[in-house]
C-alpha angles and dihedrals in degrees: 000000000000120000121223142221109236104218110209115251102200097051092049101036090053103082095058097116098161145013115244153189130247146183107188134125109235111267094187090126090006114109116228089243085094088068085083118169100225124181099241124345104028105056151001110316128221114260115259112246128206099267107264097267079072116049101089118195086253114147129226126202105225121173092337092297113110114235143177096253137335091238091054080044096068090030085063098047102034081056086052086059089251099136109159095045082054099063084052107055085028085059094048092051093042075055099054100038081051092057086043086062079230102145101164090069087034081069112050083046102063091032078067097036083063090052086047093051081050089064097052094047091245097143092171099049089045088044090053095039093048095049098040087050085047089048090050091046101047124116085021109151108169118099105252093043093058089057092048084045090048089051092057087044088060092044086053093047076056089064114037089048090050092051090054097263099126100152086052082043080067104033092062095038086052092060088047087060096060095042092061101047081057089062093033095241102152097172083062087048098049076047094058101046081048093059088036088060086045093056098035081060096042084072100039101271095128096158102047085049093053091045086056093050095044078054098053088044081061094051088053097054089061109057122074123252116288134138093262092062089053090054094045093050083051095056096041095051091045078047099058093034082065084041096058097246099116093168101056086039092057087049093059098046098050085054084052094051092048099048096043088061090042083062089036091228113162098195100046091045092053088052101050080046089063108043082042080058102048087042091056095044093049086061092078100219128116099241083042093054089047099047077057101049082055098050079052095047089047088054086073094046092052109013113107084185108093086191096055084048096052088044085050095044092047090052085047088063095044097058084055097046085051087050094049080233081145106148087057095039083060086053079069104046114084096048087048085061101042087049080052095060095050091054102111102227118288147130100267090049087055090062097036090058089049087045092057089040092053088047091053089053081083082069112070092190090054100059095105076060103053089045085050094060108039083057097055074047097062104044095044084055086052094053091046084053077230096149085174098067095028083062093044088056089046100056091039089047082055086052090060103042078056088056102061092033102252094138096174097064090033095058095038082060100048097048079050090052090045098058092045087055102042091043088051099042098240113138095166087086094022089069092047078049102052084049107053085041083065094046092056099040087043091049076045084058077244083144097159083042087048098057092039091062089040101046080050092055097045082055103053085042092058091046085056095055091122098030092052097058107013116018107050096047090168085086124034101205120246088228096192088051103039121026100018108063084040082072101024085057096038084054085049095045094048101052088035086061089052112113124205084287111062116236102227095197087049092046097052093041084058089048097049084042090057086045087056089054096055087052098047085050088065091046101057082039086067108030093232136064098244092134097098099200129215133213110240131181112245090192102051092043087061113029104030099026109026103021087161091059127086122189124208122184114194113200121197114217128167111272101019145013119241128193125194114202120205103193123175119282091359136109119255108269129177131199124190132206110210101232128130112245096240082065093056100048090046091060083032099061093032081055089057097044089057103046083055084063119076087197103056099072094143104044085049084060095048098044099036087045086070099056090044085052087049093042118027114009085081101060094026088110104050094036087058093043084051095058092242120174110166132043124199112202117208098197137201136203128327077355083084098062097060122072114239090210093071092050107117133206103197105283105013135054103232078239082074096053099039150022105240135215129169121210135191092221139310083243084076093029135074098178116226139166127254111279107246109243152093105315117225119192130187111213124200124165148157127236093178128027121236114272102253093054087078086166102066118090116216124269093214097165086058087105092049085054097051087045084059098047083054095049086052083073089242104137111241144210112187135200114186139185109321102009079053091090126141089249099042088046098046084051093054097047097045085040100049131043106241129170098181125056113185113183119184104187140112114271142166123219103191131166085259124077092209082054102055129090157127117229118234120178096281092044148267127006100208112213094242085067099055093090093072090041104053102017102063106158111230095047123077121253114285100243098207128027109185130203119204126178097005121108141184111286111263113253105017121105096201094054097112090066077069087064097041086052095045086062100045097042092062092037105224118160091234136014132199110200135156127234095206135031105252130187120303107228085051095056083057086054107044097041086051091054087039094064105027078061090046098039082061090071089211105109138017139285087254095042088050091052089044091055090046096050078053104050086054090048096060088046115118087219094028110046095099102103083231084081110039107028102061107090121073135193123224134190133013098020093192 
């Protein structure tokens, strides 16, 4: 066992002063790289000014310092991160440019002592300052005055977006817009677009948010070098990262780089150098990570900023410690903590210090050190009056106490941290709070206590479904570390807490929790909350509407897999088999490796006979004594890359038993059957792959596939080779009513949104553009979306989300899809025998799919599972 280092409670606790409030995202594994500065939507902005005609060379008396103005004043401490000292110095001089009857500065005061209050997380003191500097500014016509209007206007579309009001959000930046065309400020245009596509993207509407940023990229083009199209291109490329489009965003960023050192501009150089870096490091590969860890060495080498170095050289560290480089990331530490030391208090050095602790954590021997800064953290937040970041070390000093098992201190910290946050409204890091409050009452035995903290924080957590990917942009959320294990334990901790006699109400709270996950899957897969989900009755879809389906969801803990039935005019039940989870991925993947192999009949029995064994041997008996004929998987996990239909049971596939369907969820899903009527199907396919996809091998028996689909009797419209282009394909299906969408092409379904596609002609259709494809408005939903010749990326355990999001995102009601790619002249086969089944209008899409698995099994050249039980079919299974 490992021994640990005891932290001494009452030289720590005894700089807590003062509870406080606090609005940030948990950065326990998060680098400090997500703390981009960003022009306009990512980050703090810098304070509006009055425009230069304005500012006079009048004095102000502050604090007994003498200063240029009281204004510049604020505007210097609130960019230095000191928030707090910046209302107060931002309210005396509201209330001497009040007494001065100027209300053109009173404006603009109080227009940044509501970006100030933001910052703070006071929504009712930067609602009253915005809207009585709005009220001061109205009906202004000169010049100057619009552009100070049209800054209190931006401040505004801050708040409202921050509050959750993203169509008034808009609606305001909109009117800037206008405002500054009026005064021909085109770097505030290009700022504007720039919060529009925030706030387009902010409802879901992901598409409409990247065309505005690709036009402001054009804007940009067009204007000659100056500091302000640096700064643009920054923003644009931070912009698009958040966004997903690594590629445009690295674009940007490069054309900021070079034109900051054409304009030999340090500090502009050191801050393309570090988005270039964030951008690179977000790309997941080794030489991508290394070409990062470069643009973040280089920052020392240029950056005047010691702040930007320290934040470079803490993401530096990061990529090592990810790495388990540990031995070089040491090399680091002990500049990194000397540059700390030399930080003047912010802010942005409070993190910094709880950034570098979190990192040292990696080090057990260095935990004193971490305890020491945090906290120095934490009382150079207090001084500041920065509750925000006083409640952030908090909760990170807990973590650490719960760490080294000193549950006492830990959890005297945590209950600290949770009424700064409630009293200051800030669930992002109530939710991290209630979390690590039910770790520490769970590892007490506290087990009510436990799921009370838990169900709390699933419910913050919920509440926070648009804030989390697509409202507070300043953190992308490191979905695997923070938001995941808050479900996947609850689960644990629910069906843990089960006695001989199961608990119904317990077991049906774990199975809508693993529900939210999946959910919340999608969410972070597409870096925004579009899925919009539905309360179903689990009861009345199985019992009342589909008495002949039983749904299993099989959840992968730790130490064990558990799988909750829900079978027809029964009660819940649940059944575990005790395995670790490494245990599981490693047959599971083995598993995988084997069905892909026609040859490996055998080794596919043995292994899928195990998780048989783990998912369905249990309940055989009673789903056979229940008439059940169908059975709808919710999967988790590595789970999602394996098809059901290949597990065996000893002498029989599960394809042979039952007719299969997968599903992301009844939360999404209401199921119903197939309309009854004349299928349509639009058909679009690739022979031959584009030129510049050397990889992909043709798919020359597509046209006997299509051949089959139209002597199915199933009408078709079809689109090949080169007419099968993403235009050409997205006016077909918006001109034309099909139910039925077929697409043969090669395709890739990966973990990763940027990395999921199907290829058309002129390349490839990227899954976060299937909504506009296959969702127009005033056209029915399309029932069946197949598939055909794509298949999970290799390597990657989490492929199979690809799939899920590909169905969802273009919102059929069912999609057929294969995990692997399979031979050519089968998937004739199969997809003949699939709709000449479906065409009868006798059975269901999952029963369609289960008669034609079972036409290639019996196939002399077909019967491997390599060959029928790829495809699988997701969504509505009627």
């Amino acid at each position: 066992m490992t021994k640990t280092t005891r932290l001494s409670g009452a030289n720590y606790l005894k700089i807590f002063r003062q509870k406080a409030k606090a609005k940030i995202f948990d950065f326990l594994r998060l680098p400090l790289y997500f703390l981009i500065a960003l022009l306009c939507i990512l980050c703090s902005p810098v304070l509006a000014i009055v425009p230069d005609a304005l500012n006079s060379s009048s004095q102000l008396v502050i604090n007994g310092v003498t200063s240029t103005s009281g204004l510049q004043q604020g505007k210097v401490l609130f960019d230095a991160g000191k928030f707090a000292q910046a209302v107060d110095v931002l309210q005396q001089a509201a209330q001497k440019y009040k007494q001065q009857g100027d209300n053109l500065r009173l404006a603009t005061t109080l227009s940044n002592l509501s970006l100030a209050y933001q910052q703070l997380g006071d929504w009712n003191e930067a609602q009253q300052a915005i809207t009585e500097s709005l009220n001061l500014l109205k009906g202004q016509e000169k010049n100057q005055n619009l552009q100070v209007f049209a800054q209190s206007l931006d401040i505004q579309g801050r708040l409202q977006l921050a509050m959750g009001k993203a169509e008034s959000a808009l609606a305001t930046w909109q009117q800037t817009e206008e405002i500054y065309k009026k005064t021909g400020n085109k770097s505030s245009i290009v700022r504007s677009q720039i919060n529009q596509a925030q706030a387009w993207r902010t409802q879901g509407f992901y598409r409409r948010a990247v065309e505005i940023l690709k036009k402001v990229n054009k804007t940009l083009q067009s204007q000659p070098d100056s500091p302000e199209k640096t700064v643009g291109l920054r923003s644009l490329g931070d912009a698009l990262q958040v966004a997903g489009d690594l590629e445009l965003s690295r674009r940007a960023l490069e054309q900021s780089l070079a034109i900051a050192q054409r304009l030999q501009s340090n500090a502009d150089i050191g801050a393309s150098l570090f988005s270039l870096g964030n951008n690179t490091r977000n790309a997941h590969t080794q030489e991508q990570k290394r070409q990062a860890i470069a643009y973040y060495q280089q920052i020392e080498k240029v950056s005047a900023s010691p702040l930007t170095k320290i934040q470079a050289k803490l993401n530096y560290l990061s990529l090592l410690i990810e790495d388990k480089q540990l031995a070089q990331a040491q090399t680091l530490l002990p500049s990194i903590q000397s540059q700390l030391e030399q930080l003047p208090p912010s802010r942005a050095a409070v993190y910094a210090r709880i950034n570098f602790a979190q990192s040292l954590t990696k080090f057990p021997s260095r935990n004193s050190d971490s305890a020491l800064i945090l906290a120095k953290a934490i009382e150079q937040s207090h001084s500041l009056a920065d509750k925000r970041a006083e409640a952030y070390a908090l909760k990170s000093l807990g973590s650490l106490y719960e760490e080294t098992k000193q549950w006492s201190e830990a959890q005297d910290l945590t209950l600290k941290g949770l009424f700064l946050a409630q009293s200051s409204n800030a669930p992002e890091i109530i939710y991290t709070l209630e979390w690590q409050l039910g770790r520490l009452l769970w590892a007490q035995k506290d087990i009510n206590g436990a799921i009370a903290a838990y169900d709390t924080a699933v419910k913050t957590l919920q509440s926070l479904r648009n804030d989390l990917v697509a409202v507070n942009q300043d953190v992308q959320l490191n979905f695997r570390d923070s938001v995941e294990p808050v479900y996947r334990e609850s689960v644990e901790l629910l069906l843990q807490s089960q006695t001989e006699e199961p608990d119904i109400k317990i077991l049906e709270k774990a199975r809508q929790r693993i529900e939210a996950l999946q959910l919340a899957e999608l969410d972070n897969f597409f870096q925004e909350a579009c899925l919009q989900g539905q309360k179903v009755k689990l009861d009345q879809v199985v019992d009342q509407d589909n008495p002949t389906s039983a749904i299993l969801y099989p959840i992968i803990l730790p130490n064990e897999l558990q799988v909750i039935v829900k079978i027809p005019k029964r009660p819940l039940r649940h059944y575990s088999t005790k395995i670790r989870q490494t245990e599981v991925e490693k047959i599971l993947t083995a598993l995988r490796k084997s069905l892909v192999n026609p040859t490996a009949i055998k080794a596919v029995e043995n292994q899928s006979q195990q998780v048989y064994n783990w998912l369905l041997q249990p309940i055989e008996s009673e789903l056979q004594a229940s008439g059940v004929n169908t059975l709808v998987f919710v999967l988790d996990g590595a789970l999602r890359n394996l098809p059901m239909a290949a597990l065996y049971d000893g002498k029989q596939y599960l394809v042979e038993k039952y007719a299969i369907a997968l599903s992301v969820g009844l939360q999404l899903l209401d199921p119903k059957p197939l309309v009854q009527r004349q299928l349509k199907a639009l058909t679009a396919g690739l022979t031959e792959p584009p030129a510049n996809y050397p990889n992909y091998a043709p798919l020359t028996a597509i046209k006997s596939e299509f051949d089959g689909i139209t002597e199915a009797g199933i009408s078709t419209t079809s689109l090949l080779d080169g007419q099968f282009t993403s235009k050409k394909l997205e006016s077909e299906i918006n001109t034309v009513s099909f139910n039925i969408v077929h697409l043969a092409t090669h395709g890739q379904f990966s973990s990763l949104a940027e990395n999921t596609f199907i290829l058309a002609a002129d390349g490839p259709i990227k899954v976060k553009d299937f909504d506009s494809f296959f969702r127009s408005q005033d056209k029915s939903t399309v029932e069946l979306l197949v598939l055909s010749a794509c298949q999970t990326a290799a390597g990657d355990n989490r492929a199979a989300l690809g799939l899920a999001g590909a169905s969802v995102r273009a919102g059929a009601r069912s999609t057929l899809a294969s995990l692997w790619q399979i031979d050519d002249e089968s998937t004739a086969l199969f997809v003949t025998a699939f709709y000449r089944e479906l065409q009868s209008g006798k059975i269901t899409k999952a029963e369609a799919l289960h008669l034609a698995q079972l036409e290639l099994l019996k196939h002399p050249n077909y019967k491997a599972p390599s060959f029928w039980s790829a495809y699988v079919l997701i969504g509505n299974w009627l």
